[in-house]
Amino acid sequence: MTEQEIQEKGYANPDALVSTQWVAEHLGDTENVRIVESDEDVLLYDIGHVPNSVKVDWVEDLNDPLMRDYLDPEHFANLMAELGISPDTTVIFYGDRNNWWATYALWVFGLFGHDNVKVMDGGRIKWEAEGREMTQEVPSFARADYPVPERDDSRIRAFKEDVDRHLEARGQMVDVRSPGEYRGELLHMPDYPQEGALRGGHIPGAANVPWARAVREDGTFKSADELKEIYEGEVGLSQGEDVIAYCRIGERSSHTWFVLKYLLGYEGVRNYDGSWTEWGNLVRAPIER
Amino acid sequence: MEAEKERTDRNRKSGAALLVEHARRPRHKNDWGVPEDADVAIPGGSPECGGSVVIYLKGDADGNVEWLSWTGQGDTISMGATSIVVERILSEGLSMQEVLEMDYEGFVDSLGREIIGSRTRHATLGLSTIKAAVRQYQRAGRSGGRAAV
């Protein structure tokens, strides 16, 4: 796949994606480009990664270790400096599971206004399938200068109060969990009730589109027409509306957030990262099954 | 300081290598199908988050583990750790009571705390599901009746 083929998929913001070929041609441009691997399977980077890429672990690097929240601006600035990323650096994300965690990391970067970000279409699976170079060598970059940014959650993140208002206004919502979770048949994993919810179901009015429907078998994103058929044709979302996406803790829904915001051009889409682990435990929160 | 960092890096590498090796060449994983004579077949985890396994357990006349096998899919930590814990239980001939007494924190330490980090749920997916299988077996009164969930 080339940039031309990405252009031909008809996205609102085709520049949000780069091809594996583009990445292969920019491996040495470490001055301007930083390639970031972010995976669910945290040991994949150790097994082998794209040359000159660095790892961002969403659990260890992007979360506040105590409070349920993301890292604060000081820690974000320090993380960027350590990875040799300056505010002007173009950050290319890729990862396993159809770029699920790559888009999650990208979304967190967005909270700090680092918008010069792109996703490698097809992610790790496509890079490997094409037999491209992998290495176990961990690169080391000079510490960058990254001023402490302001964090603005309001643009792309929804809190419970936002969902309340959205619900009252009958706003559009998309639940990107599996159908079993959406129908309330799965509450939590055996032996881990603390990671589940006391009630099953979904937020009233939310449509169900499992997140992975946005990708093809080779890991690349479906074309704009195919995506519109799913999100607009099947469940009636519309580009001009405010939309809230959610899942269990906000990671799967960051993938759908990326699809709606960048590929389909939805300006008013936000990710509710409190998601079902918050809503399904809230006293008197309305639920549909 | 430098020596400490080198030691940590070395431990991390060897611990990661063990998990990767088990994930790639899992022990006692039955890809050939469900064992019909299992007393208990019990699922655990979530394919959407870290991984999922099914543990198959057969008890012997004395209430000990006659055999244990598993199937599943997931990330390197969850699959590697499941393979490691199943192999450990069988090679050490642990009784069901000893399995129930296995300490989650101790198991994570043995895998390498610096590798697992806060992904302890992935690392203990196999062990917790094995314990659930043992409890299921004991609840069924060691009757030998299959107690699939």
Short mmCIF file of C-alpha atoms in Angstrom, two decimals:
data_model
loop_
_atom_site.label_atom_id
_atom_site.label_comp_id
_atom_site.label_asym_id
_atom_site.label_seq_id
_atom_site.Cartn_x
_atom_site.Cartn_y
_atom_site.Cartn_z
CA MET A 1 0.00 0.00 0.00
CA THR A 2 1.19 3.48 -0.88
CA GLU A 3 0.11 7.02 -0.03
CA GLN A 4 -1.75 7.05 -3.35
CA GLU A 5 -3.84 4.08 -2.23
CA ILE A 6 -4.58 5.75 1.10
CA GLN A 7 -5.71 8.85 -0.81
CA GLU A 8 -7.99 6.69 -2.92
CA LYS A 9 -9.81 5.40 0.17
CA GLY A 10 -11.55 8.76 0.32
CA TYR A 11 -10.92 9.83 3.92
CA ALA A 12 -11.72 13.28 5.28
CA ASN A 13 -8.12 13.48 6.59
CA PRO A 14 -5.97 11.07 4.61
CA ASP A 15 -2.86 12.62 6.18
CA ALA A 16 -3.81 10.91 9.45
CA LEU A 17 -2.49 7.67 7.96
CA VAL A 18 0.83 6.69 6.48
CA SER A 19 1.64 3.49 4.63
CA THR A 20 4.14 0.87 5.74
CA GLN A 21 6.15 1.91 2.67
CA TRP A 22 6.26 5.52 3.88
CA VAL A 23 7.50 4.36 7.28
CA ALA A 24 10.15 2.16 5.64
CA GLU A 25 11.38 5.19 3.73
CA HIS A 26 11.53 7.38 6.84
CA LEU A 27 13.25 5.04 9.31
CA GLY A 28 16.34 7.21 9.24
CA ASP A 29 14.56 10.54 9.62
CA THR A 30 14.84 10.50 13.38
CA GLU A 31 15.26 14.27 13.46
CA ASN A 32 11.67 14.90 12.39
CA VAL A 33 9.85 11.61 12.81
CA ARG A 34 9.45 9.37 15.83
CA ILE A 35 7.91 5.95 15.31
CA VAL A 36 6.05 4.74 18.40
CA GLU A 37 4.94 1.16 18.98
CA SER A 38 2.05 0.74 21.38
CA ASP A 39 0.68 -2.75 21.90
CA GLU A 40 -1.70 -4.72 23.98
CA ASP A 41 0.91 -7.48 24.06
CA VAL A 42 3.59 -5.59 25.88
CA LEU A 43 6.35 -8.11 25.08
CA LEU A 44 5.99 -7.79 21.31
CA TYR A 45 8.39 -4.85 21.24
CA ASP A 46 11.01 -7.04 22.95
CA ILE A 47 10.49 -9.79 20.39
CA GLY A 48 11.11 -7.37 17.53
CA HIS A 49 10.04 -3.95 16.36
CA VAL A 50 10.32 -1.48 13.52
CA PRO A 51 13.89 -0.14 13.46
CA ASN A 52 14.32 3.13 15.34
CA SER A 53 10.90 2.83 16.94
CA VAL A 54 10.34 3.45 20.64
CA LYS A 55 7.80 1.80 22.92
CA VAL A 56 4.98 3.56 24.72
CA ASP A 57 3.21 1.30 27.17
CA TRP A 58 -0.28 2.60 27.75
CA VAL A 59 -0.43 1.08 31.23
CA GLU A 60 2.95 2.06 32.58
CA ASP A 61 3.60 5.25 30.61
CA LEU A 62 0.24 6.90 29.97
CA ASN A 63 -1.72 6.26 33.16
CA ASP A 64 -1.53 7.95 36.51
CA PRO A 65 -0.34 5.19 38.85
CA LEU A 66 -2.71 6.18 41.66
CA MET A 67 -5.78 8.02 40.43
CA ARG A 68 -7.92 6.76 37.55
CA ASP A 69 -6.68 9.31 35.04
CA TYR A 70 -3.97 9.86 32.50
CA LEU A 71 -0.55 11.25 33.25
CA ASP A 72 -0.25 14.93 34.12
CA PRO A 73 1.39 17.54 31.83
CA GLU A 74 4.73 17.43 33.67
CA HIS A 75 5.00 13.67 33.25
CA PHE A 76 3.88 13.89 29.62
CA ALA A 77 6.57 16.49 28.89
CA ASN A 78 9.16 14.30 30.59
CA LEU A 79 8.05 11.21 28.66
CA MET A 80 8.29 13.12 25.39
CA ALA A 81 11.73 14.46 26.28
CA GLU A 82 12.97 10.94 27.12
CA LEU A 83 11.70 9.59 23.81
CA GLY A 84 13.40 12.42 21.93
CA ILE A 85 10.08 13.92 20.87
CA SER A 86 9.74 17.69 20.60
CA PRO A 87 6.45 19.54 19.98
CA ASP A 88 7.25 19.63 16.25
CA THR A 89 8.08 15.94 15.91
CA THR A 90 5.75 13.94 13.70
CA VAL A 91 4.74 10.91 15.72
CA ILE A 92 3.80 7.77 13.82
CA PHE A 93 1.92 5.21 15.90
CA TYR A 94 1.63 1.53 15.12
CA GLY A 95 0.82 -1.56 17.11
CA ASP A 96 -0.85 -4.94 17.43
CA ARG A 97 -4.57 -5.77 17.40
CA ASN A 98 -5.35 -3.62 14.35
CA ASN A 99 -3.73 -0.54 15.86
CA TRP A 100 -6.13 -0.65 18.80
CA TRP A 101 -3.51 0.54 21.32
CA ALA A 102 -1.80 2.77 18.81
CA THR A 103 -4.97 4.83 18.49
CA TYR A 104 -5.36 4.83 22.26
CA ALA A 105 -1.88 6.30 22.68
CA LEU A 106 -2.63 8.79 19.90
CA TRP A 107 -5.80 9.85 21.71
CA VAL A 108 -3.87 10.43 24.96
CA PHE A 109 -1.29 12.49 23.05
CA GLY A 110 -4.26 14.54 21.82
CA LEU A 111 -5.19 15.49 25.39
CA PHE A 112 -1.91 17.40 25.50
CA GLY A 113 -2.37 19.03 22.12
CA HIS A 114 0.29 16.96 20.37
CA ASP A 115 -1.69 16.76 17.15
CA ASN A 116 1.14 16.10 14.73
CA VAL A 117 0.30 12.43 14.84
CA LYS A 118 -0.39 9.69 12.32
CA VAL A 119 -1.11 5.98 12.30
CA MET A 120 0.69 3.42 10.17
CA ASP A 121 -2.19 1.84 8.23
CA GLY A 122 -2.21 -1.90 8.82
CA GLY A 123 -0.12 -1.70 11.97
CA ARG A 124 2.34 -4.29 13.12
CA ILE A 125 0.62 -7.23 11.43
CA LYS A 126 0.98 -5.65 7.98
CA TRP A 127 4.61 -4.67 8.55
CA GLU A 128 5.38 -8.28 9.52
CA ALA A 129 3.30 -9.78 6.71
CA GLU A 130 5.28 -7.74 4.20
CA GLY A 131 8.49 -9.20 5.56
CA ARG A 132 9.89 -5.82 6.48
CA GLU A 133 12.88 -5.35 8.74
CA MET A 134 12.43 -5.96 12.47
CA THR A 135 15.01 -5.48 15.18
CA GLN A 136 15.48 -6.05 18.91
CA GLU A 137 17.81 -3.08 19.15
CA VAL A 138 16.37 -0.35 21.35
CA PRO A 139 17.30 3.05 19.95
CA SER A 140 18.54 5.85 22.12
CA PHE A 141 17.78 9.44 21.24
CA ALA A 142 19.12 12.67 22.71
CA ARG A 143 16.78 14.14 25.28
CA ALA A 144 14.44 16.59 23.57
CA ASP A 145 13.16 19.90 24.78
CA TYR A 146 9.44 19.57 25.41
CA PRO A 147 7.83 22.46 27.32
CA VAL A 148 5.14 21.39 29.78
CA PRO A 149 1.93 21.56 27.74
CA GLU A 150 -1.57 22.48 28.86
CA ARG A 151 -3.91 19.57 28.98
CA ASP A 152 -7.32 20.17 27.47
CA ASP A 153 -9.62 17.20 27.98
CA SER A 154 -12.72 18.97 26.74
CA ARG A 155 -11.98 18.61 23.03
CA ILE A 156 -11.86 14.86 22.75
CA ARG A 157 -12.75 13.36 26.13
CA ALA A 158 -16.17 12.94 27.69
CA PHE A 159 -16.76 12.59 31.40
CA LYS A 160 -19.82 11.11 33.09
CA GLU A 161 -21.45 14.56 33.39
CA ASP A 162 -20.97 15.07 29.66
CA VAL A 163 -22.67 11.75 28.99
CA ASP A 164 -25.57 12.76 31.28
CA ARG A 165 -26.08 15.95 29.27
CA HIS A 166 -25.65 14.08 26.01
CA LEU A 167 -28.23 11.53 27.09
CA GLU A 168 -30.68 14.25 28.03
CA ALA A 169 -30.21 15.88 24.63
CA ARG A 170 -30.68 12.48 22.97
CA GLY A 171 -27.23 12.77 21.44
CA GLN A 172 -25.67 10.07 19.33
CA MET A 173 -23.63 7.40 21.08
CA VAL A 174 -21.79 4.34 19.91
CA ASP A 175 -20.96 1.38 22.13
CA VAL A 176 -18.04 -0.41 20.52
CA ARG A 177 -17.95 -3.48 22.78
CA SER A 178 -18.85 -6.98 21.69
CA PRO A 179 -22.56 -7.77 21.25
CA GLY A 180 -22.50 -9.93 24.40
CA GLU A 181 -21.25 -7.03 26.50
CA TYR A 182 -23.72 -4.64 24.84
CA ARG A 183 -26.62 -6.96 25.62
CA GLY A 184 -25.50 -7.28 29.22
CA GLU A 185 -24.64 -10.96 29.08
CA LEU A 186 -21.05 -10.44 30.26
CA LEU A 187 -20.40 -8.52 33.45
CA HIS A 188 -16.80 -9.29 34.24
CA MET A 189 -14.13 -11.88 33.94
CA PRO A 190 -14.10 -14.85 36.32
CA ASP A 191 -12.12 -14.14 39.48
CA TYR A 192 -11.82 -10.43 38.60
CA PRO A 193 -15.09 -8.87 39.69
CA GLN A 194 -13.23 -5.67 40.52
CA GLU A 195 -12.68 -5.10 36.83
CA GLY A 196 -16.26 -5.64 35.89
CA ALA A 197 -19.54 -3.90 36.44
CA LEU A 198 -22.43 -4.58 38.77
CA ARG A 199 -24.93 -4.14 35.96
CA GLY A 200 -24.81 -5.24 32.35
CA GLY A 201 -26.23 -3.60 29.28
CA HIS A 202 -25.58 -0.33 27.52
CA ILE A 203 -26.26 3.38 27.84
CA PRO A 204 -29.80 4.04 26.56
CA GLY A 205 -29.86 4.96 22.91
CA ALA A 206 -26.30 3.87 22.17
CA ALA A 207 -25.82 1.94 18.95
CA ASN A 208 -23.58 -1.12 18.89
CA VAL A 209 -20.72 -1.26 16.40
CA PRO A 210 -17.86 -3.49 17.59
CA TRP A 211 -14.68 -1.51 17.04
CA ALA A 212 -12.89 -4.03 14.82
CA ARG A 213 -15.52 -3.74 12.12
CA ALA A 214 -13.59 -0.68 10.93
CA VAL A 215 -10.66 -2.73 9.68
CA ARG A 216 -10.00 -5.18 6.89
CA GLU A 217 -8.44 -8.60 7.31
CA ASP A 218 -4.98 -7.27 6.50
CA GLY A 219 -5.27 -4.79 9.38
CA THR A 220 -5.78 -1.70 7.23
CA PHE A 221 -8.73 0.59 7.70
CA LYS A 222 -11.77 0.15 5.47
CA SER A 223 -12.44 2.84 2.90
CA ALA A 224 -14.49 5.92 3.75
CA ASP A 225 -17.46 4.55 1.81
CA GLU A 226 -17.31 1.24 3.66
CA LEU A 227 -17.03 3.03 7.01
CA LYS A 228 -19.94 5.36 6.18
CA GLU A 229 -22.04 2.34 5.30
CA ILE A 230 -21.44 0.94 8.79
CA TYR A 231 -21.55 4.04 10.99
CA GLU A 232 -24.08 6.08 9.03
CA GLY A 233 -25.97 3.53 6.94
CA GLU A 234 -26.40 0.88 9.62
CA VAL A 235 -26.67 2.86 12.85
CA GLY A 236 -27.43 6.40 11.72
CA LEU A 237 -24.53 8.45 13.05
CA SER A 238 -24.05 11.73 11.26
CA GLN A 239 -20.97 13.84 10.71
CA GLY A 240 -22.43 17.13 11.90
CA GLU A 241 -23.58 15.74 15.26
CA ASP A 242 -21.75 15.42 18.55
CA VAL A 243 -20.99 11.76 19.10
CA ILE A 244 -19.72 9.93 22.19
CA ALA A 245 -17.96 6.59 21.85
CA TYR A 246 -17.38 4.22 24.75
CA CYS A 247 -16.39 0.66 25.59
CA ARG A 248 -15.16 -0.85 28.90
CA ILE A 249 -12.35 1.51 29.85
CA GLY A 250 -12.05 3.70 26.76
CA GLU A 251 -9.37 1.84 24.81
CA ARG A 252 -11.45 0.10 22.14
CA SER A 253 -13.51 3.26 21.73
CA SER A 254 -10.39 5.33 21.05
CA HIS A 255 -10.06 3.27 17.84
CA THR A 256 -13.59 4.18 16.80
CA TRP A 257 -12.93 7.77 17.90
CA PHE A 258 -9.95 7.85 15.51
CA VAL A 259 -12.04 6.43 12.68
CA LEU A 260 -14.86 8.92 13.16
CA LYS A 261 -12.68 11.96 13.81
CA TYR A 262 -9.87 11.53 11.31
CA LEU A 263 -11.13 9.17 8.63
CA LEU A 264 -14.74 10.38 8.45
CA GLY A 265 -14.16 13.96 9.65
CA TYR A 266 -16.50 14.03 12.67
CA GLU A 267 -15.42 17.19 14.48
CA GLY A 268 -17.58 16.63 17.54
CA VAL A 269 -16.65 13.11 18.55
CA ARG A 270 -15.40 12.39 22.06
CA ASN A 271 -14.23 9.29 23.85
CA TYR A 272 -15.89 8.45 27.18
CA ASP A 273 -13.04 6.61 28.88
CA GLY A 274 -14.98 6.05 32.09
CA SER A 275 -17.01 3.74 29.87
CA TRP A 276 -18.82 0.69 31.18
CA THR A 277 -16.61 0.17 34.22
CA GLU A 278 -17.93 3.53 35.40
CA TRP A 279 -21.46 3.58 33.99
CA GLY A 280 -22.27 -0.03 34.88
CA ASN A 281 -21.34 0.62 38.50
CA LEU A 282 -23.07 3.97 38.94
CA VAL A 283 -26.04 4.05 41.27
CA ARG A 284 -29.22 4.81 39.34
CA ALA A 285 -27.51 5.24 36.01
CA PRO A 286 -30.07 4.38 33.33
CA ILE A 287 -29.35 1.19 31.42
CA GLU A 288 -30.86 -0.51 28.42
CA ARG A 289 -30.56 -4.16 27.44
CA MET B 1 23.93 2.13 40.02
CA GLU B 2 25.08 1.10 36.56
CA ALA B 3 25.61 -2.48 37.73
CA GLU B 4 22.13 -2.52 39.25
CA LYS B 5 20.65 -1.33 35.96
CA GLU B 6 22.59 -3.97 34.05
CA ARG B 7 21.35 -6.67 36.43
CA THR B 8 17.76 -5.46 36.04
CA ASP B 9 18.11 -5.39 32.26
CA ARG B 10 19.58 -8.89 32.27
CA ASN B 11 16.79 -10.24 34.51
CA ARG B 12 14.22 -8.55 32.34
CA LYS B 13 15.65 -10.07 29.19
CA SER B 14 15.85 -13.60 30.58
CA GLY B 15 12.37 -13.39 32.12
CA ALA B 16 10.91 -12.04 28.91
CA ALA B 17 12.70 -14.74 26.91
CA LEU B 18 11.14 -17.47 29.09
CA LEU B 19 7.63 -16.07 28.63
CA VAL B 20 8.15 -15.68 24.88
CA GLU B 21 9.50 -19.23 24.61
CA HIS B 22 6.49 -20.69 26.47
CA ALA B 23 4.04 -18.55 24.50
CA ARG B 24 5.53 -19.78 21.23
CA ARG B 25 5.89 -23.41 22.34
CA PRO B 26 3.17 -23.84 24.97
CA ARG B 27 3.31 -26.92 27.21
CA HIS B 28 0.27 -29.12 27.88
CA LYS B 29 -1.87 -27.07 25.51
CA ASN B 30 -4.37 -29.27 23.73
CA ASP B 31 -4.86 -27.84 20.31
CA TRP B 32 -6.28 -31.16 19.18
CA GLY B 33 -9.65 -30.63 20.84
CA VAL B 34 -11.55 -30.92 24.07
CA PRO B 35 -10.48 -33.88 26.25
CA GLU B 36 -13.66 -35.87 26.78
CA ASP B 37 -12.61 -37.37 30.11
CA ALA B 38 -11.96 -34.06 31.88
CA ASP B 39 -13.79 -33.70 35.20
CA VAL B 40 -13.88 -29.94 34.84
CA ALA B 41 -13.68 -27.62 31.86
CA ILE B 42 -13.76 -23.99 32.86
CA PRO B 43 -13.13 -20.78 30.90
CA GLY B 44 -11.38 -17.69 32.16
CA GLY B 45 -10.44 -14.26 30.92
CA SER B 46 -11.58 -12.33 27.92
CA PRO B 47 -10.37 -12.52 24.33
CA GLU B 48 -10.92 -8.76 24.18
CA CYS B 49 -8.58 -8.02 27.04
CA GLY B 50 -5.30 -9.84 27.56
CA GLY B 51 -6.48 -13.29 26.69
CA SER B 52 -8.78 -16.16 27.43
CA VAL B 53 -8.14 -19.73 28.45
CA VAL B 54 -10.08 -22.91 29.06
CA ILE B 55 -8.63 -25.15 31.74
CA TYR B 56 -9.29 -28.91 31.68
CA LEU B 57 -8.77 -30.77 34.93
CA LYS B 58 -8.88 -34.45 35.80
CA GLY B 59 -8.67 -35.52 39.43
CA ASP B 60 -7.37 -38.85 40.70
CA ALA B 61 -8.83 -41.15 43.36
CA ASP B 62 -7.01 -39.29 46.15
CA GLY B 63 -8.30 -35.91 45.09
CA ASN B 64 -5.04 -34.85 43.52
CA VAL B 65 -4.41 -33.54 40.05
CA GLU B 66 -4.22 -36.47 37.65
CA TRP B 67 -3.74 -34.25 34.66
CA LEU B 68 -4.24 -30.69 33.62
CA SER B 69 -4.34 -29.18 30.17
CA TRP B 70 -5.50 -25.98 28.59
CA THR B 71 -6.27 -24.09 25.48
CA GLY B 72 -6.53 -20.39 24.85
CA GLN B 73 -5.44 -17.34 23.01
CA GLY B 74 -4.01 -14.06 24.11
CA ASP B 75 -0.91 -12.01 24.60
CA THR B 76 2.58 -13.26 25.33
CA ILE B 77 2.29 -12.74 29.08
CA SER B 78 -1.04 -14.51 29.54
CA MET B 79 -0.21 -17.46 27.27
CA GLY B 80 3.39 -17.79 28.45
CA ALA B 81 2.42 -17.60 32.11
CA THR B 82 -0.37 -20.16 31.69
CA SER B 83 2.04 -22.59 30.08
CA ILE B 84 4.60 -22.00 32.84
CA VAL B 85 2.16 -22.51 35.70
CA VAL B 86 0.61 -25.66 34.21
CA GLU B 87 4.07 -27.13 33.68
CA ARG B 88 5.08 -26.20 37.23
CA ILE B 89 1.99 -27.82 38.81
CA LEU B 90 2.45 -31.03 36.86
CA SER B 91 6.23 -31.33 37.19
CA GLU B 92 6.10 -30.67 40.93
CA GLY B 93 3.10 -32.98 41.36
CA LEU B 94 1.17 -30.43 43.40
CA SER B 95 -1.99 -31.51 45.17
CA MET B 96 -5.21 -29.60 44.63
CA GLN B 97 -4.80 -28.00 48.03
CA GLU B 98 -1.29 -26.89 47.13
CA VAL B 99 -2.63 -25.41 43.90
CA LEU B 100 -5.21 -23.42 45.85
CA GLU B 101 -2.47 -22.21 48.15
CA MET B 102 -0.28 -20.94 45.33
CA ASP B 103 0.37 -17.27 45.90
CA TYR B 104 -0.45 -14.89 43.05
CA GLU B 105 2.14 -12.33 44.11
CA GLY B 106 4.81 -15.00 44.49
CA PHE B 107 4.01 -16.35 41.05
CA VAL B 108 4.29 -12.89 39.51
CA ASP B 109 7.61 -12.39 41.32
CA SER B 110 8.89 -15.65 39.87
CA LEU B 111 8.03 -14.45 36.35
CA GLY B 112 9.74 -11.13 36.93
CA ARG B 113 7.98 -8.17 38.43
CA GLU B 114 9.87 -5.80 36.11
CA ILE B 115 8.36 -7.53 33.08
CA ILE B 116 4.83 -7.95 34.34
CA GLY B 117 4.52 -4.45 35.77
CA SER B 118 0.87 -3.80 36.45
CA ARG B 119 -0.31 -6.51 34.06
CA THR B 120 -0.69 -8.97 36.90
CA ARG B 121 -4.14 -9.98 35.67
CA HIS B 122 -2.59 -11.23 32.41
CA ALA B 123 0.11 -13.08 34.32
CA THR B 124 -2.32 -14.78 36.69
CA LEU B 125 -5.07 -15.57 34.18
CA GLY B 126 -4.00 -19.22 33.92
CA LEU B 127 -3.41 -19.70 37.66
CA SER B 128 -6.69 -18.07 38.64
CA THR B 129 -8.63 -20.19 36.17
CA ILE B 130 -6.87 -23.35 37.40
CA LYS B 131 -7.89 -22.44 40.95
CA ALA B 132 -11.45 -21.92 39.74
CA ALA B 133 -11.30 -25.37 38.11
CA VAL B 134 -10.10 -26.94 41.37
CA ARG B 135 -12.86 -25.23 43.36
CA GLN B 136 -15.40 -26.39 40.79
CA TYR B 137 -14.06 -29.93 41.09
CA GLN B 138 -14.29 -29.80 44.88
CA ARG B 139 -17.81 -28.33 44.81
CA ALA B 140 -18.89 -31.19 42.58
CA GLY B 141 -17.83 -33.48 45.41
CA ARG B 142 -15.12 -35.17 43.37
CA SER B 143 -17.94 -37.03 41.78
CA GLY B 144 -16.19 -37.25 38.48
CA GLY B 145 -19.19 -35.62 36.84
CA ARG B 146 -18.09 -33.08 34.28
CA ALA B 147 -18.78 -29.61 35.52
CA ALA B 148 -18.34 -27.48 32.46
CA VAL B 149 -19.25 -23.84 32.91
#
